[in-house]
Amino acid sequence: MSKNIYLTTAIPYVNGAPHIGHACDYLLADVYARYQQQKGNTVRFQAGTDEHGNKIFKKATENGQKVEEYVAENSKKFQDFIKKLGVEYTDFIRTTDKDHESRVQKIWQKLESHIYKDSYEGWYCEGCERFVTQNEYDENQGICPDHQKPYERLEEENYYLRISDFKDRIKTAIEKDELKILPEFRKKEMLRLLEDTPDVSISRPKKQLSWGVAVPGDETQVMYVWMDALSNYITVLGYPDKDISDFWPADLQIVGKDILRFHSIIWPAMLLGLGLPLPKVLLSHGFVLTNGAKMSKSLGNVVDPLEVLDKYGLPAFRYYFLRHADTFADADFTWEKYDAAYNNELANDLGNLVQRLATLCKKNQVKGLKYQPASDPIYEKYMDELYFSKAFDYIWEKVQAINKRIDEERPWELAKQDPERAVAVLKSLVEDLLEVANLLVPFLPDVAAKIQTLFTAGEILPPETPLFPKN
Ligand code: MSP
């Protein structure tokens, strides 16, 4: 029976153009979406942009632009980028959408019994948009390791969300995998963090933060960006104006490891406060590094994803980041590794295989085969564990096994001695390749479609240009 699946991605800040790391959320989500669609399920796939906060406001000003213009321009860059990745979302939300803003205010009002006002003095990192504890401040010697900027001392009146109202329920949900956190070691990390989490500040005085959603009923305060941003996952479905039960709770929420904490603590607290069920799975992926180092503008090692896409086209990009970036760990991007993956794996292992097999089929008059998708328990196990890079490794083992079989069974020699046997061998090789193509659908949909067309149409003809030309 067809199920409704709801899948979400983190909404990036629009304080610049997309970088290569932003591709992770979208590619993983796209694989999951296509896998679910292949199973006949209906997928709703949200993407969007996080457009409020001082960080963005300052960038717009530096650029000499009106903030509305600046965020619209950058949001468009993300939308274009996602399309370039071959990623098909169903809903796109901007946190400056009027519907979103009014819904966030209603969410705030619904949470009011868990909100209180207090004054606060502490350390804040604008890059992270969060307060840090004195311990964290001391450990990092006053400088945020992620943003290389000194923490600011803030003393102000804020509204707080009483996390303590929900701690026990969140803890149990995470422990029992009702809110499943992947990978396992992050689950443990989040449980530890939850223990130490105080109530969270969810607003800033307007004079400190003007670019945000107003707190209802208090003109002096503006909502904390995370309160506004996290709500997007339900406001995009229409909450609280519409019934969202067809798609909420989300089946899968994909985020990077740096923002898992917000999704494991504040977000569940908000949902529990609203009386909504918790998402089923939170998947936290690693970071894309370059030559083992974090990409940063100051180090001058930021890789432009459009340049990477241009070099060998989309399938190579998807291949590299979905297979060579372990779903749950940090991944390294270097041009050398990228070139090697393209030439040795895509072009040699798969491209040559397609070319060779099609040529042999043509010579021996093997016609296109009908293909009935078969189930593959190992592949499905990896996919259901959301270990997509492992599933992709497994597909590649199959590609290599077909190459090995051709070399061992030598159908071109068989054709001279026993043509009937040669045809039977070729047919079975084509069947194996069609099976690979079927498993490739979520990862490399265009390549999968090309292989399917080549080997299921009447006459099998080798492609005029190789699938992965070498340049
Ligand atoms: N605006 C928040 C998210 C709000 S979600 C309600 C934010 N934005 S971000 O632009 O900093 O990050 C967006 C996504 O990109 C996050 O999932 C983040 O982890 C991911 N990445 C940012 N840099 C990355 C890499 N270098 N590598 C992989 N993913 C990275 O956080």
Coordinates of C-alpha atoms in Angstrom, one line a residue, residues 314-316 318-319 322 346 350 392 396 437 440-449 468:
L314 CA 26.0 16.1 -12.7
P315 CA 26.3 12.3 -12.5
A316 CA 30.0 12.6 -11.5
R318 CA 26.3 12.9 -7.4
Y319 CA 28.5 9.9 -7.6
L322 CA 27.0 10.0 -2.5
L346 CA 32.6 6.0 -13.6
L350 CA 30.7 1.6 -15.6
F392 CA 26.2 2.7 -3.3
W396 CA 29.6 -0.8 -7.3
A437 CA 20.6 0.2 -13.3
L440 CA 21.1 3.2 -9.4
V441 CA 17.8 5.0 -9.9
P442 CA 17.9 6.9 -6.6
F443 CA 21.5 7.8 -7.0
L444 CA 22.1 8.5 -10.6
P445 CA 18.6 8.7 -12.2
D446 CA 19.8 9.9 -15.6
V447 CA 22.5 7.3 -16.0
A448 CA 20.1 4.6 -14.8
A449 CA 17.5 5.7 -17.4
F468 CA 31.5 9.1 -19.3

